[in-house]
mmCIF file of C-alpha atoms in Angstrom:
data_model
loop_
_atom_site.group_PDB
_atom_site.id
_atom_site.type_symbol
_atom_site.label_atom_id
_atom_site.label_comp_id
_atom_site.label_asym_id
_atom_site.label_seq_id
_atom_site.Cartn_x
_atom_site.Cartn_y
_atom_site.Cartn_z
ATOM 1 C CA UNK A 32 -63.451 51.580 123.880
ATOM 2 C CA UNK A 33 -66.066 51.140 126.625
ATOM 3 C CA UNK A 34 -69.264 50.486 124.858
ATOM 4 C CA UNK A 35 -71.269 53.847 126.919
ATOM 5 C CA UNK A 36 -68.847 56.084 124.371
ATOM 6 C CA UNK A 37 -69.700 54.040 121.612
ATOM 7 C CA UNK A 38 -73.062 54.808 122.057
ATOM 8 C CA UNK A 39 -72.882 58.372 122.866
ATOM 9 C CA UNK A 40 -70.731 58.553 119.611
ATOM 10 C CA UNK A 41 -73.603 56.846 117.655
ATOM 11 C CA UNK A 42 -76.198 59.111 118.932
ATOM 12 C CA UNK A 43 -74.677 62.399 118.320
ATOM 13 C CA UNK A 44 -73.754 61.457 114.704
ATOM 14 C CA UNK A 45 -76.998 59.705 114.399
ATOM 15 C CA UNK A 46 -78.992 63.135 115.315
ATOM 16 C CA UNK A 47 -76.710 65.519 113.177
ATOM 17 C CA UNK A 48 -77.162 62.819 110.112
ATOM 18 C CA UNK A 49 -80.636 62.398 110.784
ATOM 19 C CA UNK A 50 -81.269 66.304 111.196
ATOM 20 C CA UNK A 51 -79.918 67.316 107.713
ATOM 21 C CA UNK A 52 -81.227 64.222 106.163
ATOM 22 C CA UNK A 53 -84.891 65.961 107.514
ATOM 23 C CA UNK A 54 -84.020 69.236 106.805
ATOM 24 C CA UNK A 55 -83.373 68.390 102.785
ATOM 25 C CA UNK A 56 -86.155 66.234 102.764
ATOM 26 C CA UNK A 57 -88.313 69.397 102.716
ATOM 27 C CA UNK A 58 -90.315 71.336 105.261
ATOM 28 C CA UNK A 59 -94.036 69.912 104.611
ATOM 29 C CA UNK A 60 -96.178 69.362 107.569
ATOM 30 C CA UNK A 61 -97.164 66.352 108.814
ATOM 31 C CA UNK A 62 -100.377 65.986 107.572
ATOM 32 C CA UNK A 63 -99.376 66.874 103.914
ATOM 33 C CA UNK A 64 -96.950 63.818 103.840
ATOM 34 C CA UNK A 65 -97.869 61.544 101.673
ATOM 35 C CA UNK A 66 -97.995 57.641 102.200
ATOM 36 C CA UNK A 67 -94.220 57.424 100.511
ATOM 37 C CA UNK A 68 -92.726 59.737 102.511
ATOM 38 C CA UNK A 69 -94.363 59.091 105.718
ATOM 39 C CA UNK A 70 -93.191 55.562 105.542
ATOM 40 C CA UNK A 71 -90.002 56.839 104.832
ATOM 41 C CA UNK A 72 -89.778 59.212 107.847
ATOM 42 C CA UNK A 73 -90.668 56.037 109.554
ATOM 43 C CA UNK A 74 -87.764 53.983 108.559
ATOM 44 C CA UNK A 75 -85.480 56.570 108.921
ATOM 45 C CA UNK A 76 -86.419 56.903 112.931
ATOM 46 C CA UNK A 77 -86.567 53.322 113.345
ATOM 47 C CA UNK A 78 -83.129 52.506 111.665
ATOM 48 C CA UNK A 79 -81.054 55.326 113.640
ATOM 49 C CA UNK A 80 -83.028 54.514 117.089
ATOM 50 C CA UNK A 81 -81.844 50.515 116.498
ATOM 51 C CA UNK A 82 -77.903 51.328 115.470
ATOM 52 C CA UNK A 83 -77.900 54.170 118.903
ATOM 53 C CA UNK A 84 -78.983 51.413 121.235
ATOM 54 C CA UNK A 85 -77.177 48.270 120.016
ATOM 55 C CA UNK A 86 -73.352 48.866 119.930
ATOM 56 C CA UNK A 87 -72.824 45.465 118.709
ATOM 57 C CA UNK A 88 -74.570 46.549 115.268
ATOM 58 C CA UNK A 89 -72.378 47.481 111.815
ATOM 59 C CA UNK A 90 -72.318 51.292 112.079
ATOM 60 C CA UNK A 91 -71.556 51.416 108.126
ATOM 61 C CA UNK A 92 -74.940 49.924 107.457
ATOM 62 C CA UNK A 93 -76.711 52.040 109.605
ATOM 63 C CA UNK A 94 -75.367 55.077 106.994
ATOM 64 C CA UNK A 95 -75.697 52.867 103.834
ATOM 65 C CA UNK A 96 -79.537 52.141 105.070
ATOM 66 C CA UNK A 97 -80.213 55.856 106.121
ATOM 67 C CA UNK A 98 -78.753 57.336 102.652
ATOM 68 C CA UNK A 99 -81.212 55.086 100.497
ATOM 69 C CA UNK A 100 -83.884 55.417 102.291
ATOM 70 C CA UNK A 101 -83.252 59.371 102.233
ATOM 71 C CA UNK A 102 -82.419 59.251 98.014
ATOM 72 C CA UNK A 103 -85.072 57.146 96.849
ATOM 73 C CA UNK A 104 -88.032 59.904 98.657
ATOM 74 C CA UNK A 105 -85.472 62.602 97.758
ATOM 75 C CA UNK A 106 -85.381 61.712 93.945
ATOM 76 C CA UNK A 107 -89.184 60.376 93.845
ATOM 77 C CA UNK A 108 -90.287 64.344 95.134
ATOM 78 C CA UNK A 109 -87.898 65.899 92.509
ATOM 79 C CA UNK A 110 -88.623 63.893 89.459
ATOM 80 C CA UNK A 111 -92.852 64.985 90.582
ATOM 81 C CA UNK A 112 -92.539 68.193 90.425
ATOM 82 C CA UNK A 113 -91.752 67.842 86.732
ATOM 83 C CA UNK A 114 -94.176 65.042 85.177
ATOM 84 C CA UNK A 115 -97.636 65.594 86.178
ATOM 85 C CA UNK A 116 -98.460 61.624 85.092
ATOM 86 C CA UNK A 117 -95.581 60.508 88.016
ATOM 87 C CA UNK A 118 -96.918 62.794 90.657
ATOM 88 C CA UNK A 119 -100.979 61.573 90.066
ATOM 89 C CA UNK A 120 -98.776 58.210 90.377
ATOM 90 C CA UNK A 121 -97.024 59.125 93.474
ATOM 91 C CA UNK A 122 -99.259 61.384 95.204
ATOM 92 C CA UNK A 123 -102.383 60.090 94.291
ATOM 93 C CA UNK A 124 -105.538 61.848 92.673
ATOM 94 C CA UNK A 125 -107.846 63.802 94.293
ATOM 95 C CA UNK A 126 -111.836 62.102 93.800
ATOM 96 C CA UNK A 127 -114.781 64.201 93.305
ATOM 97 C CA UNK A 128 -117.316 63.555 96.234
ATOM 98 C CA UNK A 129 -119.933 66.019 95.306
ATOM 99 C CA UNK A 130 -120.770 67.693 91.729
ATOM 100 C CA UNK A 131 -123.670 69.977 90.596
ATOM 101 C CA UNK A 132 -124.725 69.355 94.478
ATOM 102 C CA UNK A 133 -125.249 65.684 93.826
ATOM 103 C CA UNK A 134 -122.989 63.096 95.949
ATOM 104 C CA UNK A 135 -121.250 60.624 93.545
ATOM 105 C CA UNK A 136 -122.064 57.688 95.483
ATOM 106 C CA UNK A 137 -119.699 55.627 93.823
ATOM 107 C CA UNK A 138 -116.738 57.562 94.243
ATOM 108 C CA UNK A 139 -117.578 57.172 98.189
ATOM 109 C CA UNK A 140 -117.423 53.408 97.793
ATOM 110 C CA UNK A 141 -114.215 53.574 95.376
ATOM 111 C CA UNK A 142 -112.285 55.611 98.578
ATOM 112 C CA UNK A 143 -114.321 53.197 101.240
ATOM 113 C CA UNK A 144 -116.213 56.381 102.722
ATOM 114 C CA UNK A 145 -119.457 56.029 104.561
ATOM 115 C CA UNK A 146 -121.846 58.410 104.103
ATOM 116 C CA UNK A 147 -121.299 59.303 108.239
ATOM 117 C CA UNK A 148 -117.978 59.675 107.230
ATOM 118 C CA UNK A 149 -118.516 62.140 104.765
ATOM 119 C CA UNK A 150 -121.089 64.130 106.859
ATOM 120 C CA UNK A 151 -118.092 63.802 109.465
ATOM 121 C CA UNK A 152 -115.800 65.143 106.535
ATOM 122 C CA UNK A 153 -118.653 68.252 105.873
ATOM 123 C CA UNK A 154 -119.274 69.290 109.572
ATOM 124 C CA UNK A 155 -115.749 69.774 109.681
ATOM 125 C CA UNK A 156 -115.797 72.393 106.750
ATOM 126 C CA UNK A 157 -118.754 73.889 109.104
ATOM 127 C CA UNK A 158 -121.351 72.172 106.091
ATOM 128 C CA UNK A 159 -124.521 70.496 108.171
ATOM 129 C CA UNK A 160 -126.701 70.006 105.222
ATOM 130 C CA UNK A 161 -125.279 68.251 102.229
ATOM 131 C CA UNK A 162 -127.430 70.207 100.317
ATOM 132 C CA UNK A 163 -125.762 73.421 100.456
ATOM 133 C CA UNK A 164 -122.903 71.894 98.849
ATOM 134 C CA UNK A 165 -122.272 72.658 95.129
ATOM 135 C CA UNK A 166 -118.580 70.889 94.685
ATOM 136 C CA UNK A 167 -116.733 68.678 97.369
ATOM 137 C CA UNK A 168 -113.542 66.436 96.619
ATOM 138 C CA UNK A 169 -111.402 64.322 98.722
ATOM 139 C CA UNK A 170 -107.874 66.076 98.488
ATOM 140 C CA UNK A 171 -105.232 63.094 98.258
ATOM 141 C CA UNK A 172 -104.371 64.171 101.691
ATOM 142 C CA UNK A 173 -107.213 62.914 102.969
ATOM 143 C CA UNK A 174 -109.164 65.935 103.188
ATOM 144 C CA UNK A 175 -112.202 67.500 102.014
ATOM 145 C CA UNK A 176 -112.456 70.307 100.186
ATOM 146 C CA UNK A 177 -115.879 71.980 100.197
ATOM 147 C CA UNK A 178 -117.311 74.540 97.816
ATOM 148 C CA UNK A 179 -120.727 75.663 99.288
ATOM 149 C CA UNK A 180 -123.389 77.027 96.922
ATOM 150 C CA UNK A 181 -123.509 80.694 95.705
ATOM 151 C CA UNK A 182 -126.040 81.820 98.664
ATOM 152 C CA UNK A 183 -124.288 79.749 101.211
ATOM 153 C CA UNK A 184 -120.909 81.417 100.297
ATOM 154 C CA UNK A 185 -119.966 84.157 103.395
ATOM 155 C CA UNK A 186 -120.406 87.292 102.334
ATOM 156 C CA UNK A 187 -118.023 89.750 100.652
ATOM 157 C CA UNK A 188 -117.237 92.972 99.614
ATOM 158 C CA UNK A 189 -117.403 92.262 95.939
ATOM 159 C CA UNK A 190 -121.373 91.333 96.686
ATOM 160 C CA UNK A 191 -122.531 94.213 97.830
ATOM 161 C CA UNK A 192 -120.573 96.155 95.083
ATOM 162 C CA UNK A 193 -119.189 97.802 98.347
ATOM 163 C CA UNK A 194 -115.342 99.643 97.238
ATOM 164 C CA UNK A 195 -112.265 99.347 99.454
ATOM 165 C CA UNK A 196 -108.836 100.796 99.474
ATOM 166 C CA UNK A 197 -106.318 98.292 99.111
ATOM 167 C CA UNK A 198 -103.989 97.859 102.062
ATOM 168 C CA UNK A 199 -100.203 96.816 102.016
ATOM 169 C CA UNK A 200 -99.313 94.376 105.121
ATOM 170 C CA UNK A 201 -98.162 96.133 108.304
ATOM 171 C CA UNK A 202 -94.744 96.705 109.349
ATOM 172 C CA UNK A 203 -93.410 96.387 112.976
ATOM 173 C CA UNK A 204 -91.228 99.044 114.010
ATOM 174 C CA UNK A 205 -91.335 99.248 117.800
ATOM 175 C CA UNK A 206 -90.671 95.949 119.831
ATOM 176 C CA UNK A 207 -90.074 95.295 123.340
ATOM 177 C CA UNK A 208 -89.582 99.090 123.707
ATOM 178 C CA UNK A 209 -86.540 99.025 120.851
ATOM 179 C CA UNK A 210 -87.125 101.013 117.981
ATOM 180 C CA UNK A 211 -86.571 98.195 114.716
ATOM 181 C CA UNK A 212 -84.438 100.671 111.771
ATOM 182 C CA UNK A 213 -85.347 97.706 108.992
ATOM 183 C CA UNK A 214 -88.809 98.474 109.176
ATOM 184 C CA UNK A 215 -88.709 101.831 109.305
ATOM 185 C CA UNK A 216 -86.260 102.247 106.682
ATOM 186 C CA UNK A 217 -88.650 99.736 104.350
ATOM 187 C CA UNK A 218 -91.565 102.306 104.854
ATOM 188 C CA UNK A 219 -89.059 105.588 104.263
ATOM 189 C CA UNK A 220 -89.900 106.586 107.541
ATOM 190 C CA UNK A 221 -86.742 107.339 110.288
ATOM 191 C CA UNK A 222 -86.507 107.546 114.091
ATOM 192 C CA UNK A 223 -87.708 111.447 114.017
ATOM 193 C CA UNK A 224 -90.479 110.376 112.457
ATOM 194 C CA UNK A 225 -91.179 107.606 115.329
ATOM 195 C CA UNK A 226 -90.593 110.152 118.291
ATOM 196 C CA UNK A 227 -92.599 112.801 116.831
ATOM 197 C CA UNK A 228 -95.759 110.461 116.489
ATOM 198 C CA UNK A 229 -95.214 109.256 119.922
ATOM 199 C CA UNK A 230 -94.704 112.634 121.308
ATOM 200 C CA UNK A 231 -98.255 113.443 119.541
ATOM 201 C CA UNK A 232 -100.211 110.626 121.667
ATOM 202 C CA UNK A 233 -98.139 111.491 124.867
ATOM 203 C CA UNK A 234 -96.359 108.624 125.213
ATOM 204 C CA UNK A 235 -92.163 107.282 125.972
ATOM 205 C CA UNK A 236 -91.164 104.898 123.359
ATOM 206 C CA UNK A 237 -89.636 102.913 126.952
ATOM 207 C CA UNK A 238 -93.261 102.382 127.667
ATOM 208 C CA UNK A 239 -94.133 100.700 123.986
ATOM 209 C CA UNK A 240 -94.493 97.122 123.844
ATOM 210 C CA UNK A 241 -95.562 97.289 120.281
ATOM 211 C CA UNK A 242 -95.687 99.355 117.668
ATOM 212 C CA UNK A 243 -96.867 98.670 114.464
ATOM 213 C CA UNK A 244 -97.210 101.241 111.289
ATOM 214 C CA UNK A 245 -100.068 100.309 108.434
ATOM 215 C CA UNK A 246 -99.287 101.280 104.539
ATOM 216 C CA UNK A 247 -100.769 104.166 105.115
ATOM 217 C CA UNK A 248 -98.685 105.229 107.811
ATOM 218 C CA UNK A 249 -100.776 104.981 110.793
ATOM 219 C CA UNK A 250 -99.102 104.338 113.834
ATOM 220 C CA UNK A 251 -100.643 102.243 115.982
ATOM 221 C CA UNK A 252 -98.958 100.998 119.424
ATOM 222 C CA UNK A 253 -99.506 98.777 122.592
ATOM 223 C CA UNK A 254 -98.471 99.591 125.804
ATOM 224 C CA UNK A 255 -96.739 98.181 128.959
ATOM 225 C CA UNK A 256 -98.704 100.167 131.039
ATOM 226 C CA UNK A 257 -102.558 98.966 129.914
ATOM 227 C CA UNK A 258 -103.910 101.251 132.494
ATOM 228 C CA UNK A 259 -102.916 104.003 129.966
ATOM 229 C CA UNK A 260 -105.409 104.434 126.791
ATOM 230 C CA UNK A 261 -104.172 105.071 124.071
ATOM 231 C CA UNK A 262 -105.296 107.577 121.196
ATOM 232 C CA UNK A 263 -106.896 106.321 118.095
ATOM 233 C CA UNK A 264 -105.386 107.456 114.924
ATOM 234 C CA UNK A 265 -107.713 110.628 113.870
ATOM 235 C CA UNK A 266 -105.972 112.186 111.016
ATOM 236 C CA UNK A 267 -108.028 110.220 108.104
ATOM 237 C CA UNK A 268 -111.056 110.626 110.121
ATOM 238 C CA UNK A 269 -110.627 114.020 110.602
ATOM 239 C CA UNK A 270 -109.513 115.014 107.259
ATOM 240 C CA UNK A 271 -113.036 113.152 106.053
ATOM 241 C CA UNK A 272 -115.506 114.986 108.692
ATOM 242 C CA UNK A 273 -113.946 118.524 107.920
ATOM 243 C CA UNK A 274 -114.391 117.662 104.090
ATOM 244 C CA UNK A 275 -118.022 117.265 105.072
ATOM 245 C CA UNK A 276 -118.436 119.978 106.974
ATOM 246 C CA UNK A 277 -117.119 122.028 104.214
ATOM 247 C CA UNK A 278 -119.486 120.811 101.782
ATOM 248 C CA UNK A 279 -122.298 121.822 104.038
ATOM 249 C CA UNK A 280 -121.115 125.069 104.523
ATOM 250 C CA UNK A 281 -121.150 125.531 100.664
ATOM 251 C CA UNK A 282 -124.699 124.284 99.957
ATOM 252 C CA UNK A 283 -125.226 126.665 102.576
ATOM 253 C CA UNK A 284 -123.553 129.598 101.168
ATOM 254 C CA UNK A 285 -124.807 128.635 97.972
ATOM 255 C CA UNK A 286 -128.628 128.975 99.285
ATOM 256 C CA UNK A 287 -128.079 132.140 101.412
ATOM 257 C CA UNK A 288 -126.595 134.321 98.599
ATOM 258 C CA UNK A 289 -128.461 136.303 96.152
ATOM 259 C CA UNK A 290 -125.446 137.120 93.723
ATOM 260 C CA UNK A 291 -126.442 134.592 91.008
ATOM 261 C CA UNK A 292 -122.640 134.053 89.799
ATOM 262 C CA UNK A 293 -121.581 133.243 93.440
ATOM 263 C CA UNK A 294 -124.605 130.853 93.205
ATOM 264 C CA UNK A 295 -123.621 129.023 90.651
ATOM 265 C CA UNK A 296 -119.828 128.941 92.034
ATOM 266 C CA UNK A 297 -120.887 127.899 95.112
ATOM 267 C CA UNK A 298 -122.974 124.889 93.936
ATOM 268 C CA UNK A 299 -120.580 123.967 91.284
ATOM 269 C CA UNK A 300 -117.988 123.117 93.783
ATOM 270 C CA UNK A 301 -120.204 121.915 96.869
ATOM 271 C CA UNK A 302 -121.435 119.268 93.525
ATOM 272 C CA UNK A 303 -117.345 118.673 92.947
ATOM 273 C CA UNK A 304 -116.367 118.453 96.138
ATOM 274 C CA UNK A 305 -119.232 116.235 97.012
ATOM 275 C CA UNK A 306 -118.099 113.905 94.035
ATOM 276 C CA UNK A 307 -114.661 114.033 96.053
ATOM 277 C CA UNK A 308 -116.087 112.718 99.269
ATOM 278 C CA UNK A 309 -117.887 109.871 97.703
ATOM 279 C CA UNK A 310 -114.596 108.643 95.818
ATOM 280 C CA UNK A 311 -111.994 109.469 98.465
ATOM 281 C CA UNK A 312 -114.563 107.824 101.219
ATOM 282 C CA UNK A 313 -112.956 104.198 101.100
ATOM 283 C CA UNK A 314 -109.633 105.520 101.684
ATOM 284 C CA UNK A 315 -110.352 107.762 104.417
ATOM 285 C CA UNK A 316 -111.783 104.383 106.403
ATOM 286 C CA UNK B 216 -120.258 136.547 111.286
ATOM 287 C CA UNK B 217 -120.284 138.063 108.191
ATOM 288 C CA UNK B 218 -120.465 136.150 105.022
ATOM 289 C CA UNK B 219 -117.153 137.188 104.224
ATOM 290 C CA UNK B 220 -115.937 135.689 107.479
ATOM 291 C CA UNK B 221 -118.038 132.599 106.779
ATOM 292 C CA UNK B 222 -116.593 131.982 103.353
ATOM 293 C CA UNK B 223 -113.432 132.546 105.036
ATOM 294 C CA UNK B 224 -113.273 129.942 107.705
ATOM 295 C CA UNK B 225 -114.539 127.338 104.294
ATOM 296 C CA UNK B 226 -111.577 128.581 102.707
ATOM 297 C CA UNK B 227 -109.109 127.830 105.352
ATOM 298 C CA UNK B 228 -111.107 124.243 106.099
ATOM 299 C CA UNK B 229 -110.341 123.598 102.615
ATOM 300 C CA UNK B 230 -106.687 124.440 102.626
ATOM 301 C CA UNK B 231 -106.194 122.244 105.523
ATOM 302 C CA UNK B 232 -108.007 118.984 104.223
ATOM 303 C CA UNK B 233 -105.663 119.786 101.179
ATOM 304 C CA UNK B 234 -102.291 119.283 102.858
ATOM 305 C CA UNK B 235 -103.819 116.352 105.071
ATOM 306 C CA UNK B 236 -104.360 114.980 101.522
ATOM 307 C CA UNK B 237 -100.844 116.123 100.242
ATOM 308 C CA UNK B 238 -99.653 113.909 103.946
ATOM 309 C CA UNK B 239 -101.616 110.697 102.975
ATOM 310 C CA UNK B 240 -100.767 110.837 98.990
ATOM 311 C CA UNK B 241 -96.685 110.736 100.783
ATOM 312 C CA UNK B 242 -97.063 108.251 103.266
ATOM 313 C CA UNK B 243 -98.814 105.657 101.685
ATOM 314 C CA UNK B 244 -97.160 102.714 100.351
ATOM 315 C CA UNK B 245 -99.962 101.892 98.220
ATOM 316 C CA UNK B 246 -99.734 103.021 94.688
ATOM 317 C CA UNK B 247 -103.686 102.910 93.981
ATOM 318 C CA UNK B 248 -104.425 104.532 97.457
ATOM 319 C CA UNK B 249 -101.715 107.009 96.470
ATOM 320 C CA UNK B 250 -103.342 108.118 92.830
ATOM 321 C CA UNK B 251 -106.715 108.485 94.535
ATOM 322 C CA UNK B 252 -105.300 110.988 97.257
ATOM 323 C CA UNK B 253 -103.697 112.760 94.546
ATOM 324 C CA UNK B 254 -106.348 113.245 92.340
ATOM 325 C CA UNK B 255 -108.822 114.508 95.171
ATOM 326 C CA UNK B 256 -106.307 117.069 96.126
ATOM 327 C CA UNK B 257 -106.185 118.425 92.371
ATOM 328 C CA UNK B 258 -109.897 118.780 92.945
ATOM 329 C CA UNK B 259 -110.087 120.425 96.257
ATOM 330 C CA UNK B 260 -107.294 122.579 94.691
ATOM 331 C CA UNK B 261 -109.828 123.888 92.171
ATOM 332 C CA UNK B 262 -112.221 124.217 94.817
ATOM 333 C CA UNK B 263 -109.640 126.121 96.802
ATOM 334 C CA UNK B 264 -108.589 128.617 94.020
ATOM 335 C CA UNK B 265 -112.575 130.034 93.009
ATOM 336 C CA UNK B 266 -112.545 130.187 97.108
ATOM 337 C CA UNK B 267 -109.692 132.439 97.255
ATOM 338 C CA UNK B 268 -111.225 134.396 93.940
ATOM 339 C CA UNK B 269 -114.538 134.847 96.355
ATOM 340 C CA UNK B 270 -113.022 135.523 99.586
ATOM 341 C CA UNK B 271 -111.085 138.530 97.789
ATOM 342 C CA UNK B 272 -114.455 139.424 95.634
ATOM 343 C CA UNK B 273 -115.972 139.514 99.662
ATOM 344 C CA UNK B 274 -113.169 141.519 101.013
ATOM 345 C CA UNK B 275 -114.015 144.595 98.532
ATOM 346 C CA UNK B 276 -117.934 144.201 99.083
ATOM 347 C CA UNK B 277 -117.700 144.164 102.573
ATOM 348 C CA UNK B 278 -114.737 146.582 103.771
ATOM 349 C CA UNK B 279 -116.111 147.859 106.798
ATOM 350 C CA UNK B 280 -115.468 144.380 107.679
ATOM 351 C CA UNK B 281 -112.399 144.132 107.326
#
């Protein structure tokens, strides 16, 4: 056998070994490997890249090599997930960098950190004065994880006491001009449903690049065409403003009327439906 | 306008933002967002119903209107 097949031989069962040994091996990124298994991914490159160039090599060993070096990562991830004592063994520990908004300065020296490094580490998590840091530790990833004081935190909903209706994730029902039936069927909507919103903004569902429905079933849609604009979901909107207006007009009727039962009617309900407003008002957003 | 015509037009507003309601309360997927629509629409119902009681009351006070 000429030794150009050989090689070619080598190679292709090299890559489909080497691809399913990968593909078991899990689907972390990159930077998440640990030392181990970097080292390991190493190994396993470098021993199939030395048995696909040299023909001259065992091929048997290359597969006895590759298999032990897969196993031993393979059964050192499985046996972490269950014993917390192996994986701080295996993994590492994470070190505390920063408590109560004091650095632990020897912590820094234990990991060999400068303090440039770890200003380095904090203008990365967007942190320019140490100060504002309550809690920072060095994830064994290398990492660091940064929790800034209270008043430093970003602002949120919960702090302002502000309410907001809970929304379900998206689903995409129109791509590439093709109407998607999973979707659709996952929000019990159909097809009719589709054409009749899209005949209510005007538009061909040939002429929708996306189309994308929210868990309130809003449609909301991009176009080939950008020179066309494209309506902005009213309904809620709507439904809110004539609420309003309604309200108004019973205050009003309630102050123009000299019938004292009709008075007290009227303001009774302008009170309830005013209650409405204010508790129906982060849903209608 | 008359009154009665006023009242009217507040009646009809009301019916409207109560099947917009009864819309949202079906298409949401949210089960939260969903209670809240529902229970606003029982309200707007009893606004709706002493409306109806007033537009009639309006109807006999004001017949030359009618």
């Amino acid at each position: 056998m000429p030794e150009w097949i050989n090689v070619i031989v080598r190679s292709l069962t090299l890559i489909v070994f080497l691809f399913f040994l990968v593909k078991w091996l899990g689907t972390k990124q990159l930077s998440q490997l640990n030392i181990f298994e970097t080292i390991s991914g190493i190994v396993l490159g470098g021993i199939a890249a030395i048995h696909t160039m040299d023909p001259t090599t065992n091929f048997g060993y290359a597969i006895i090599a590759m298999a032990i070096w897969f196993i031993v990562p393979f059964g050192v991830e499985k046996i972490s997930l269950k014993s917390k004592a192996f994986r701080d063994f295996t993994e590492g520990k994470s070190t505390v960098f920063i408590q109560d908004g004091k650095i632990m300065e020897d912590n820094l020296k234990k990991e060999g950190y400068s303090t440039d490094e770890l200003l380095e580490k904090l203008r990365d998590n967007n942190v320019y004065l140490a100060s504002d840091v309550e809690f920072a530790v060095l994830e064994p990833s290398g990492t660091l994880s940064v929790l800034p004081k209270r008043e430093n935190r970003p602002l949120t909903a919960k702090d302002l006491g502000i309410k907001l209706a809970p929304t379900k994730e998206p689903q995409t029902v129109v791509m590439d001009g093709k109407v998607l039936l999973e979707p659709l069927a996952n929000l019990s909507l159909n097809t009719n449903w589709l054409e009749t919103e899209l005949d209510k903004m005007n538009i061909s569902i040939e002429n929708v690049f996306l189309g994308q429905v929210d868990s309130d079933g809003q449609l909301t849609v991009d176009l080939y065409d950008d020179k066309i604009a494209v309506a902005e979901p009213v309904e809620k909107p709507l439904i809110l403003a004539t609420m309003k207006k309604c309200q108004a007009d019973l205050e009003l009727f309630s102050l123009s009327t000299e019938n004292s039962e009709s008075k007290e009617m009227y303001e009774r309900n302008s009170k309830k439906l005013q209650h409405a407003i204010d508790s129906i008002t982060p849903y209608l957003k | 306008m008359t009154v009665g015509s006023q009242v009217k037009g507040c009646y009809s507003s009301i019916k409207s933002i109560e099947a917009g309601l009864g819309i949202l309360a079906h298409k949401t997927q949210d089960a939260e967002s969903r209670q809240a629509f529902v229970n606003v629409e029982q309200i707007i119902s009893q606004i709706k119903n002493d409306l109806q009681k007033q537009v009639i009351e309006l109807s006999k006070q004001e017949p030359q209107y009618k």
